[in-house]
Short mmCIF file of C-alpha atoms and ligand atoms in Angstrom, two decimals:
data_model
loop_
_atom_site.label_atom_id
_atom_site.label_comp_id
_atom_site.label_asym_id
_atom_site.label_seq_id
_atom_site.Cartn_x
_atom_site.Cartn_y
_atom_site.Cartn_z
CA MET O 28 0.43 -0.35 -0.18
CA SER O 29 1.88 3.01 -0.53
CA HIS O 30 1.82 6.26 1.70
CA THR O 31 0.57 9.89 1.82
CA ILE O 32 1.98 12.83 4.63
CA VAL O 33 -0.22 15.29 4.60
CA ILE O 34 1.57 17.92 6.00
CA PHE O 35 -0.79 21.06 7.69
CA GLY O 36 1.31 24.12 7.89
CA ALA O 37 3.55 23.86 5.10
CA SER O 38 4.68 26.84 4.60
CA GLY O 39 6.15 27.03 9.07
CA ASP O 40 9.25 26.82 10.22
CA LEU O 41 9.29 22.83 11.58
CA THR O 42 8.20 21.97 8.43
CA SER O 43 11.17 23.22 6.20
CA ARG O 44 13.53 22.73 9.02
CA LYS O 45 12.45 19.61 10.42
CA LEU O 46 10.02 18.13 8.60
CA VAL O 47 10.96 17.51 5.62
CA PRO O 48 14.94 17.27 5.63
CA ALA O 49 14.18 13.88 8.11
CA LEU O 50 11.50 12.93 5.30
CA TYR O 51 14.82 13.41 2.78
CA SER O 52 17.11 11.20 5.09
CA LEU O 53 15.24 8.47 5.57
CA ALA O 54 14.64 7.96 1.04
CA ARG O 55 18.10 8.65 0.81
CA SER O 56 18.62 6.02 3.11
CA GLY O 57 16.42 4.03 1.50
CA ASP O 58 14.27 4.08 4.40
CA LEU O 59 11.25 5.53 3.40
CA PRO O 60 8.33 3.75 2.11
CA ALA O 61 9.03 3.39 -1.94
CA GLY O 62 5.97 6.09 -3.37
CA THR O 63 5.61 7.92 -0.51
CA ARG O 64 4.20 11.70 -1.36
CA ILE O 65 4.36 14.29 0.88
CA VAL O 66 1.23 16.98 -0.08
CA GLY O 67 1.69 20.32 1.76
CA PHE O 68 -1.23 22.30 2.38
CA SER O 69 -1.33 26.85 3.90
CA ARG O 70 -2.35 29.70 3.34
CA THR O 71 0.67 30.74 0.85
CA VAL O 72 -0.23 30.58 -3.15
CA LEU O 73 3.00 28.54 -4.19
CA THR O 74 3.29 26.02 -7.14
CA ASP O 75 4.60 22.34 -6.67
CA ASP O 76 7.82 23.72 -8.18
CA ALA O 77 8.10 26.39 -5.61
CA TRP O 78 7.05 24.71 -2.83
CA ARG O 79 10.13 22.09 -4.12
CA GLU O 80 12.74 24.73 -4.71
CA THR O 81 12.03 26.47 -1.56
CA LEU O 82 12.48 22.95 0.41
CA LEU O 83 15.35 22.15 -1.64
CA GLU O 84 17.22 25.85 -0.15
CA SER O 85 15.77 24.57 3.57
CA THR O 86 16.70 20.95 3.43
CA ARG O 87 20.58 22.13 1.32
CA ARG O 88 20.87 23.67 4.98
CA HIS O 89 19.14 21.60 7.93
CA ALA O 90 19.30 17.71 5.66
CA GLU O 91 22.56 17.07 7.84
CA GLY O 92 25.02 15.18 4.50
CA PHE O 93 22.96 16.65 1.80
CA ASP O 94 23.69 15.13 -1.03
CA ALA O 95 22.24 17.11 -4.71
CA ALA O 96 22.00 14.41 -6.65
CA SER O 97 19.43 12.70 -4.46
CA TRP O 98 17.08 15.61 -4.78
CA PRO O 99 15.56 15.18 -7.73
CA ALA O 100 13.78 11.50 -7.62
CA PHE O 101 12.71 12.59 -3.89
CA ALA O 102 11.35 16.18 -4.96
CA ALA O 103 8.57 14.68 -7.56
CA SER O 104 6.76 12.97 -4.63
CA ILE O 105 6.37 16.89 -3.09
CA HIS O 106 3.19 18.30 -3.97
CA TYR O 107 1.23 21.55 -2.73
CA GLN O 108 -2.78 22.53 -2.17
CA PRO O 109 -2.68 26.13 -1.28
CA GLY O 110 -5.39 26.68 1.08
CA ASP O 111 -6.79 27.87 3.89
CA ILE O 112 -8.11 25.59 7.13
CA ALA O 113 -11.27 27.63 7.79
CA ASN O 114 -12.49 27.76 3.91
CA ARG O 115 -14.26 24.59 3.54
CA ASP O 116 -13.79 24.69 -0.08
CA ASP O 117 -9.59 24.53 0.34
CA LEU O 118 -10.31 21.91 2.57
CA VAL O 119 -12.92 20.48 -0.55
CA ARG O 120 -10.21 20.85 -2.49
CA LEU O 121 -6.88 19.08 -0.11
CA LYS O 122 -9.07 15.80 -0.32
CA GLN O 123 -9.96 15.88 -4.24
CA ARG O 124 -6.57 16.58 -5.49
CA LEU O 125 -5.51 12.99 -2.00
CA GLU O 126 -7.85 11.24 -3.83
CA GLU O 127 -6.26 11.96 -7.64
CA LEU O 128 -2.39 11.69 -6.59
CA GLU O 129 -3.18 8.30 -5.13
CA LEU O 130 -5.11 7.54 -8.02
CA GLY O 131 -8.10 6.47 -6.38
CA GLY O 132 -6.78 3.70 -4.34
CA ASP O 133 -5.93 2.33 -1.42
CA ALA O 134 -3.20 4.34 1.23
CA THR O 135 -1.49 4.90 3.84
CA ARG O 136 -2.35 8.86 5.16
CA VAL O 137 -0.80 10.79 7.51
CA TYR O 138 -1.76 13.46 8.91
CA TYR O 139 0.35 16.18 10.03
CA LEU O 140 -0.62 19.46 12.32
CA ALA O 141 2.08 21.06 11.86
CA THR O 142 0.42 24.18 12.48
CA ALA O 143 -0.51 26.93 15.23
CA PRO O 144 -2.25 24.73 18.22
CA GLN O 145 -5.73 27.29 17.77
CA PHE O 146 -5.78 24.73 13.98
CA TYR O 147 -5.65 21.86 16.22
CA GLU O 148 -9.20 21.41 16.60
CA PRO O 149 -10.22 23.19 13.08
CA VAL O 150 -8.54 20.73 10.76
CA VAL O 151 -9.81 17.66 13.18
CA ALA O 152 -13.26 18.81 12.94
CA ALA O 153 -12.81 19.45 8.86
CA LEU O 154 -11.36 15.77 8.94
CA GLY O 155 -13.91 14.51 10.13
CA SER O 156 -16.45 16.17 8.53
CA LEU O 157 -15.25 15.19 4.97
CA GLY O 158 -14.95 11.42 6.08
CA MET O 159 -11.31 11.53 5.55
CA ALA O 160 -10.71 10.12 8.86
CA VAL O 161 -12.77 7.18 8.23
CA GLU O 162 -10.68 3.60 7.56
CA THR O 163 -12.45 2.33 4.23
CA ARG O 164 -9.24 2.99 1.56
CA GLY O 165 -6.44 2.16 4.50
CA PRO O 166 -5.47 3.38 7.63
CA ARG O 167 -5.93 7.11 7.77
CA ARG O 168 -3.37 9.00 11.53
CA ILE O 169 -3.22 11.97 12.22
CA VAL O 170 0.24 13.85 14.16
CA VAL O 171 -0.61 16.20 17.18
CA GLU O 172 2.26 18.44 17.43
CA LYS O 173 3.65 20.07 21.05
CA PRO O 174 2.27 21.84 22.43
CA PHE O 175 -0.78 19.70 23.25
CA GLY O 176 -3.05 21.84 25.10
CA THR O 177 -2.03 24.56 27.53
CA ASP O 178 -3.30 22.75 31.49
CA LEU O 179 -5.20 19.64 31.94
CA ALA O 180 -8.51 21.62 30.54
CA THR O 181 -7.68 22.46 27.54
CA ALA O 182 -5.77 19.11 27.05
CA ARG O 183 -8.98 17.15 27.71
CA GLN O 184 -10.66 19.25 25.61
CA LEU O 185 -7.98 18.44 22.57
CA ASN O 186 -8.57 15.01 23.61
CA THR O 187 -12.53 14.67 23.39
CA GLN O 188 -12.70 17.27 20.40
CA LEU O 189 -9.32 14.02 18.61
CA HIS O 190 -11.71 11.19 20.43
CA ALA O 191 -14.74 12.70 18.03
CA VAL O 192 -13.49 11.68 14.70
CA PHE O 193 -10.14 9.20 15.34
CA ALA O 194 -10.20 6.71 17.58
CA GLU O 195 -7.21 6.67 19.82
CA SER O 196 -4.91 3.98 17.89
CA GLN O 197 -4.76 6.76 15.59
CA VAL O 198 -3.43 9.70 17.50
CA TYR O 199 -0.39 9.94 17.28
CA ARG O 200 1.04 12.63 20.54
CA ILE O 201 4.83 13.81 19.33
CA ASP O 202 7.81 14.90 21.72
CA HIS O 203 9.96 14.89 19.17
CA TYR O 204 13.05 13.74 22.37
CA LEU O 205 11.36 9.99 22.55
CA GLY O 206 12.41 10.06 19.06
CA LYS O 207 16.14 10.27 20.45
CA GLU O 208 18.68 7.91 20.04
CA SER O 209 20.39 7.84 24.07
CA VAL O 210 16.61 8.34 24.78
CA GLN O 211 15.54 4.84 23.13
CA ASN O 212 18.78 3.81 24.82
CA ILE O 213 17.69 4.35 27.96
CA LEU O 214 15.11 1.37 27.61
CA ALA O 215 18.51 -0.69 25.64
CA LEU O 216 20.64 0.11 28.53
CA ARG O 217 17.92 -0.91 31.90
CA PHE O 218 16.01 -4.05 29.64
CA ALA O 219 18.33 -5.50 27.32
CA ASN O 220 21.19 -6.01 30.15
CA THR O 221 20.13 -7.53 33.61
CA ILE O 222 23.66 -5.78 35.94
CA PHE O 223 21.96 -2.38 36.47
CA GLU O 224 18.91 -3.42 37.54
CA PRO O 225 19.84 -4.35 40.59
CA VAL O 226 20.71 -1.60 41.82
CA TRP O 227 18.18 0.37 39.83
CA ASN O 228 16.00 1.42 42.77
CA ARG O 229 15.60 2.85 45.73
CA ARG O 230 18.56 0.87 48.18
CA TYR O 231 20.51 1.66 46.05
CA VAL O 232 19.62 5.04 44.29
CA ASP O 233 20.12 8.20 46.66
CA HIS O 234 18.11 10.73 43.92
CA VAL O 235 17.58 11.63 40.30
CA GLN O 236 18.78 14.67 38.26
CA ILE O 237 17.42 15.00 35.23
CA THR O 238 18.62 18.63 33.47
CA VAL O 239 17.19 19.65 29.99
CA ALA O 240 19.50 23.55 29.86
CA GLU O 241 19.54 26.19 26.80
CA GLU O 242 22.03 28.32 25.70
CA VAL O 243 19.83 30.36 23.63
CA PRO O 244 17.80 32.83 25.07
CA VAL O 245 14.04 33.05 24.37
CA GLY O 246 14.57 35.35 21.22
CA ARG O 247 12.12 35.37 18.77
CA ARG O 248 9.64 33.28 20.60
CA GLY O 249 9.08 35.41 23.32
CA GLY O 250 5.72 36.61 22.69
CA TYR O 251 4.77 32.47 22.59
CA TYR O 252 7.08 32.22 25.79
CA ASP O 253 5.84 34.97 28.14
CA SER O 254 2.34 33.17 28.26
CA ALA O 255 4.23 29.56 28.64
CA GLY O 256 6.48 29.94 30.66
CA VAL O 257 9.44 26.73 31.24
CA LEU O 258 6.63 24.79 33.38
CA ARG O 259 4.91 24.28 29.82
CA ASP O 260 7.28 24.63 27.53
CA MET O 261 10.25 21.84 28.77
CA PHE O 262 8.71 20.40 32.18
CA GLN O 263 5.04 18.56 30.86
CA ASN O 264 6.95 17.39 27.90
CA HIS O 265 10.75 16.69 27.63
CA LEU O 266 10.68 16.33 31.72
CA LEU O 267 8.18 13.94 32.42
CA GLN O 268 8.79 11.54 29.08
CA LEU O 269 13.05 11.95 30.32
CA LEU O 270 11.54 10.87 34.18
CA MET O 271 9.18 8.37 32.93
CA VAL O 272 11.53 5.62 30.83
CA THR O 273 13.94 6.26 33.95
CA ALA O 274 11.28 5.39 36.35
CA MET O 275 9.37 2.68 35.02
CA GLU O 276 9.29 -1.03 35.57
CA ALA O 277 9.55 -3.22 32.47
CA PRO O 278 6.92 -3.08 29.95
CA VAL O 279 5.82 -7.10 29.43
CA ARG O 280 6.52 -6.89 25.31
CA PHE O 281 8.16 -3.55 23.34
CA GLN O 282 4.64 -3.03 22.01
CA ALA O 283 3.05 0.76 21.89
CA ASN O 284 0.52 -0.46 24.66
CA ALA O 285 2.69 -1.86 26.89
CA VAL O 286 4.91 0.20 26.90
CA ARG O 287 2.73 3.08 27.75
CA ASN O 288 0.88 0.82 30.39
CA GLU O 289 4.21 1.81 32.55
CA LYS O 290 5.02 5.38 31.84
CA VAL O 291 1.12 6.24 33.33
CA LYS O 292 1.79 3.42 36.02
CA VAL O 293 5.20 6.27 36.81
CA LEU O 294 2.87 9.01 36.74
CA GLU O 295 -0.08 7.72 38.37
CA ALA O 296 2.77 7.51 41.50
CA ILE O 297 4.10 10.69 41.91
CA ARG O 298 2.52 12.27 44.82
CA SER O 299 0.24 15.14 44.48
CA LEU O 300 1.00 17.73 46.38
CA ASP O 301 -1.31 20.51 47.69
CA LEU O 302 -0.75 24.62 47.15
CA ALA O 303 1.61 25.03 50.48
CA GLU O 304 3.50 21.52 49.50
CA VAL O 305 3.79 23.09 45.53
CA ALA O 306 6.00 25.96 47.00
CA ALA O 307 8.35 24.59 49.15
CA ALA O 308 8.90 21.51 46.55
CA GLY O 309 10.36 23.78 43.56
CA VAL O 310 12.99 26.46 42.58
CA ARG O 311 11.66 29.45 40.19
CA GLY O 312 13.94 32.00 38.17
CA GLN O 313 14.29 34.41 35.55
CA TYR O 314 17.40 35.13 33.38
CA GLN O 315 18.55 39.23 33.31
CA GLY O 316 17.64 40.51 30.20
CA TYR O 317 14.45 38.64 29.78
CA LEU O 318 11.77 41.24 30.44
CA THR O 319 13.78 43.73 27.26
CA GLU O 320 12.86 40.92 25.07
CA PRO O 321 10.99 41.30 22.04
CA GLY O 322 6.79 40.27 23.14
CA VAL O 323 8.01 39.63 26.50
CA ASP O 324 5.44 41.99 28.79
CA PRO O 325 7.96 44.32 30.69
CA ALA O 326 6.44 43.63 34.00
CA SER O 327 6.11 39.61 33.47
CA ARG O 328 6.66 37.22 36.24
CA THR O 329 6.85 34.49 33.86
CA PRO O 330 9.74 31.90 34.58
CA THR O 331 12.72 31.14 32.57
CA PHE O 332 14.34 28.61 34.72
CA GLY O 333 12.33 26.21 36.77
CA ALA O 334 13.79 23.40 39.36
CA LEU O 335 11.01 20.87 40.72
CA ARG O 336 11.73 17.89 43.43
CA LEU O 337 8.90 14.87 42.19
CA GLU O 338 8.26 12.21 44.52
CA VAL O 339 7.17 8.69 43.24
CA ASP O 340 6.00 6.36 45.55
CA ASN O 341 6.06 3.10 44.65
CA TRP O 342 7.73 0.08 45.65
CA ARG O 343 10.80 0.61 43.67
CA TRP O 344 11.24 4.68 44.01
CA GLN O 345 9.64 5.20 47.48
CA GLY O 346 11.66 8.27 49.12
CA VAL O 347 14.60 8.93 46.23
CA PRO O 348 13.49 12.42 45.07
CA PHE O 349 13.75 12.89 41.48
CA TYR O 350 14.60 16.99 41.00
CA LEU O 351 13.80 17.83 37.54
CA ARG O 352 14.90 21.44 35.78
CA SER O 353 15.06 24.01 33.06
CA GLY O 354 15.74 26.52 31.78
CA LYS O 355 17.16 29.45 28.78
CA SER O 356 20.22 32.05 29.09
CA MET O 357 22.43 28.78 30.80
CA SER O 358 25.85 27.70 31.40
CA CYS O 359 25.79 25.47 28.11
CA ARG O 360 23.14 23.57 25.60
CA THR O 361 22.89 20.13 27.36
CA THR O 362 19.99 17.77 28.29
CA GLN O 363 21.34 14.78 30.42
CA ILE O 364 19.91 11.92 33.59
CA VAL O 365 22.11 11.46 36.46
CA ILE O 366 21.55 8.41 38.28
CA GLY O 367 23.29 9.32 42.37
CA PHE O 368 23.81 6.09 43.90
CA ARG O 369 23.66 6.05 47.72
CA GLN O 370 27.73 7.16 49.15
CA PRO O 371 29.13 3.59 51.31
CA PRO O 372 28.54 3.53 54.91
CA LEU O 373 31.61 4.03 56.46
CA GLU O 374 33.87 6.76 54.93
CA LEU O 375 37.16 3.86 55.04
CA PHE O 376 39.45 6.71 53.48
CA THR O 377 39.62 10.26 54.96
CA THR O 378 42.10 10.73 52.54
CA ALA O 379 39.46 11.78 49.81
CA PRO O 380 37.86 15.09 49.92
CA ARG O 381 33.83 15.31 50.25
CA ARG O 382 33.14 17.22 47.87
CA LEU O 383 35.01 13.88 45.80
CA ALA O 384 33.30 11.51 47.37
CA ARG O 385 29.53 13.16 46.41
CA GLU O 386 31.09 13.31 43.19
CA ALA O 387 31.87 9.97 42.36
CA ASN O 388 29.40 6.83 41.98
CA ARG O 389 27.02 8.85 39.39
CA LEU O 390 25.63 7.47 35.86
CA VAL O 391 25.35 9.74 33.45
CA ILE O 392 23.24 9.86 30.79
CA GLN O 393 23.92 12.91 28.15
CA ILE O 394 21.32 13.14 25.31
CA GLN O 395 22.25 15.56 23.19
CA PRO O 396 23.86 17.71 22.67
CA ALA O 397 26.81 14.55 22.51
CA GLU O 398 24.80 11.15 23.29
CA GLY O 399 26.71 8.41 25.19
CA ILE O 400 26.93 7.66 29.08
CA GLN O 401 29.47 7.80 32.09
CA LEU O 402 30.21 6.41 35.28
CA HIS O 403 31.44 7.93 37.36
CA PHE O 404 33.63 6.98 40.83
CA HIS O 405 36.69 6.97 42.74
CA THR O 406 40.08 5.48 41.92
CA LYS O 407 42.86 5.19 44.02
CA VAL O 408 45.78 6.88 42.55
CA PRO O 409 48.70 5.03 42.25
CA GLY O 410 52.20 5.73 45.09
CA GLU O 411 52.16 5.95 48.15
CA GLY O 412 49.13 6.00 50.62
CA MET O 413 44.90 6.15 49.19
CA GLN O 414 45.15 9.13 48.15
CA LEU O 415 41.43 8.94 45.90
CA ARG O 416 40.67 9.93 42.26
CA LEU O 417 37.59 10.78 40.20
CA THR O 418 37.32 8.66 37.20
CA ASP O 419 35.01 7.37 34.32
CA LEU O 420 33.73 5.20 31.89
CA GLU O 421 32.64 6.82 28.53
CA PHE O 422 30.98 5.15 26.22
CA SER O 423 30.33 7.72 22.77
CA TYR O 424 28.15 7.80 20.16
CA SER O 425 30.13 9.28 17.69
CA ARG O 426 33.48 7.43 18.43
CA GLU O 427 31.49 4.02 18.67
CA PHE O 428 28.89 4.17 15.72
CA SER O 429 30.65 6.06 12.66
CA GLY O 430 28.41 7.70 10.60
CA ARG O 431 25.03 10.59 11.31
CA LEU O 432 22.88 9.32 14.16
CA PRO O 433 19.46 10.18 12.57
CA GLU O 434 17.61 12.81 13.38
CA ALA O 435 15.35 12.37 16.18
CA TYR O 436 12.02 13.14 13.85
CA GLU O 437 13.37 10.75 11.47
CA PRO O 438 12.41 7.24 13.19
CA LEU O 439 9.58 8.62 14.91
CA LEU O 440 7.81 9.30 11.28
CA LEU O 441 8.77 6.01 10.18
CA ASP O 442 6.92 4.36 13.19
CA VAL O 443 3.83 6.97 12.54
CA LEU O 444 4.00 5.15 8.15
CA THR O 445 4.56 1.95 10.04
CA GLY O 446 1.66 2.25 12.85
CA ASP O 447 3.59 1.88 15.92
CA ALA O 448 3.29 3.93 18.46
CA SER O 449 5.22 2.99 20.97
CA LEU O 450 7.23 6.68 21.63
CA PHE O 451 4.17 8.59 21.47
CA ALA O 452 2.05 9.71 24.00
CA ARG O 453 -1.27 8.34 25.40
CA SER O 454 -4.17 10.30 25.48
CA ASP O 455 -4.28 9.60 29.22
CA GLU O 456 -1.07 10.04 29.99
CA VAL O 457 -0.49 13.57 28.66
CA GLU O 458 -3.44 14.72 31.04
CA LYS O 459 -1.90 13.00 33.71
CA SER O 460 1.63 15.63 32.76
CA TRP O 461 -0.65 17.88 33.15
CA GLU O 462 -2.55 16.59 35.95
CA ILE O 463 1.59 17.27 37.58
CA ILE O 464 2.54 20.38 36.03
CA ASP O 465 -0.69 23.31 36.55
CA PRO O 466 -0.53 23.16 40.38
CA PHE O 467 3.08 24.49 39.91
CA VAL O 468 1.47 26.65 36.68
CA ARG O 469 -0.74 28.02 39.59
CA ALA O 470 1.32 28.04 42.57
CA TRP O 471 4.13 29.98 40.22
CA SER O 472 1.89 32.17 38.65
CA SER O 473 -0.15 33.14 42.25
CA VAL O 474 -0.02 36.72 43.17
CA ASP O 475 0.83 34.95 46.78
CA MET O 476 4.68 34.02 46.19
CA PRO O 477 7.41 36.15 46.70
CA PRO O 478 9.38 37.70 43.61
CA ILE O 479 10.81 35.62 41.14
CA ASP O 480 14.66 35.04 41.47
CA SER O 481 16.67 36.80 38.62
CA TYR O 482 19.85 34.82 37.39
CA GLN O 483 22.72 36.12 34.49
CA PRO O 484 22.74 35.42 31.25
CA GLY O 485 25.35 31.59 32.01
CA ASP O 486 24.53 30.56 35.45
CA TRP O 487 23.46 27.05 36.28
CA GLY O 488 19.64 29.41 37.02
CA PRO O 489 19.29 31.49 40.63
CA GLN O 490 21.55 30.98 43.24
CA ALA O 491 18.82 29.92 44.85
CA SER O 492 18.90 26.97 43.40
CA ALA O 493 22.11 25.63 44.34
CA ASP O 494 20.70 26.86 47.85
CA TRP O 495 17.55 24.65 47.58
CA MET O 496 20.26 21.47 46.58
CA ALA O 497 22.37 21.80 49.25
CA ALA O 498 19.50 22.25 51.90
CA GLN O 499 18.81 18.58 51.53
CA GLY O 500 21.84 17.67 51.74
CA ARG O 501 22.84 17.74 47.39
CA THR O 502 24.29 19.13 44.83
CA TRP O 503 23.22 19.66 40.37
CA PHE O 504 25.56 18.53 38.50
CA ASP O 505 26.44 21.89 37.16
CA MET O 506 28.98 20.18 34.23
CA CYS O 507 28.55 20.89 30.20
CA PRO O 508 29.67 17.88 27.69
CA VAL O 509 32.45 16.80 27.86
CA LEU O 510 31.69 13.88 25.00
CA THR O 511 32.26 14.29 22.00
N1 NAP J 19 9.56 25.38 14.58
C1 NAP J 19 9.65 24.26 15.64
O1 NAP J 19 11.05 23.43 16.00
C2 NAP J 19 8.26 23.57 16.60
C3 NAP J 19 9.05 22.38 17.61
C4 NAP J 19 7.84 21.49 17.82
C5 NAP J 19 7.44 21.94 17.86
N2 NAP J 19 7.04 22.70 16.93
C6 NAP J 19 4.78 23.00 16.83
O2 NAP J 19 4.37 22.94 15.54
C7 NAP J 19 3.03 23.85 14.89
C8 NAP J 19 4.08 24.33 14.13
O3 NAP J 19 5.10 25.12 14.86
P1 NAP J 19 5.75 26.29 13.92
O4 NAP J 19 7.68 26.53 14.17
O5 NAP J 19 5.74 25.98 12.14
O6 NAP J 19 5.29 27.78 13.27
P2 NAP J 19 5.47 29.08 12.29
O7 NAP J 19 6.17 28.84 11.20
O8 NAP J 19 4.28 29.81 12.34
O9 NAP J 19 4.19 28.10 10.73
C9 NAP J 19 2.82 28.20 10.68
C10 NAP J 19 2.29 27.30 9.77
O10 NAP J 19 1.15 27.74 9.73
C11 NAP J 19 0.05 28.29 8.20
N3 NAP J 19 -1.20 28.61 8.29
C12 NAP J 19 -1.23 29.70 9.35
N4 NAP J 19 -2.40 29.50 9.93
C13 NAP J 19 -3.37 29.45 8.92
C14 NAP J 19 -5.13 28.58 7.65
N5 NAP J 19 -5.82 29.53 8.69
N6 NAP J 19 -4.67 27.85 6.95
C15 NAP J 19 -3.75 26.67 6.50
N7 NAP J 19 -2.48 27.37 7.10
C16 NAP J 19 -2.42 28.15 8.23
C17 NAP J 19 1.46 28.79 7.61
O11 NAP J 19 1.37 29.07 6.05
P3 NAP J 19 0.38 30.22 5.52
O12 NAP J 19 1.20 31.50 6.47
O13 NAP J 19 1.29 29.89 4.61
O14 NAP J 19 -0.89 30.13 5.64
C18 NAP J 19 2.33 28.38 8.09
O15 NAP J 19 2.85 27.13 7.40
C19 NAP J 19 3.79 24.36 16.15
O16 NAP J 19 2.34 24.25 17.27
C20 NAP J 19 4.70 24.44 17.28
O17 NAP J 19 4.28 24.35 18.19
C21 NAP J 19 7.57 23.25 16.05
#
């Protein structure tokens, strides 16, 4: 059966920077199913050839290892249908164009919502009313980009709108973090080996730190960011996804519902907090200079940095805090998960400074920009006495595997085409995520909160964040990636 990918928001940034370069790379490596068509839809009036020309330029810039010789064959599969989502006649024309391109035959169709979130509902309703979600001529799937709602109520509403037209099995809620090799490798590390499992629990783990730090400020996204803030932008999706893959139990098989059942159980085990407890379970900050960014309210209290402590109340993790933190304008761009193991019960080698003791016994999973794993431990320095030094075992993806690492969108797009939803969020998963993050959003935007702490661009967040960790007897792993 042939495949058609329909992109709503064809002239936008996501399409040109991520989606089409990913599809091109898949085609080039021979992984895109033969005969896959790409059909773009947006208001800008373009011909097929004009859109192909625009995409040639952007794909050249954004697809690693672009090869001009392989472009014409790929470009032949690209088509464009101008139209406005608000205009039913334009959507009828899109439907006719798809049927023409598919020669009236069967095809797996993927509708990709790469538009602003306010268009999700109108597109879904139109697809429903035009009978375009019905699966009589092949599977029909819909990909929904982030943000999926802005709180629990809006996420529920969007799920209801989707379910009025599509069955849950047709819906793919994308979080591109789950397409990253190193995130999927967490599942391999934990469930394809037996050496980590015995220590992956409250008996041996003291705490877990998950950091998504960005070096860049909000830049031209000021308008969106000021209404979203760091909690909605990073915590509800990426950080909770990383927490789930770190904390979940082994699924009974590697299949969408089995994997998603285990992930949801983690969210269900996260302790709910009342508003008073929420204030003590986090730190927020705003980088100096944020208030003069374009699109930002000069009196804004929107946090650009956040750190939360979540407790997973189940047999494996009870009493092990999960620290989640993210910010803009931080020291460097890094996404990492640090498993901090417990210290030895007795300090035999008192020559080791205390700081050193805390830095050993750590497993660091680097997710971006460099991808790999480091195990930090103590080693005796050769010579007299028991002088200790911090050393590590290191696995680097780029050193181990030659060639290009696929961009996160590549495996995810392939999964949608083949109907594998394992790495996509289920409706209950997104709702549960919002249920966890909503109280923090409410508490942090309350007028009763003290003024927000500021931090210098290039710092690891406000000083209050380090103090908060120190008060709990712990320190943040503030290290920029050393892996290559
Ligand atoms: N950009 C990223 O890296 C990124 C990453 C993750 C998630 N996302 C999400 O992906 C979505 C798209 O983001 P983006 O950055 O690509 O946005 P964008 O650059 O603003 O693109 C929006 C697209 O929607 C089209 N559009 C707007 N109104 C329309 C209408 N009435 N009818 C038909 N098409 C219409 C625009 O084209 P016309 O003006 O030609 O109609 C444009 O192609 C958002 O939900 C965003 O949150 C983006």
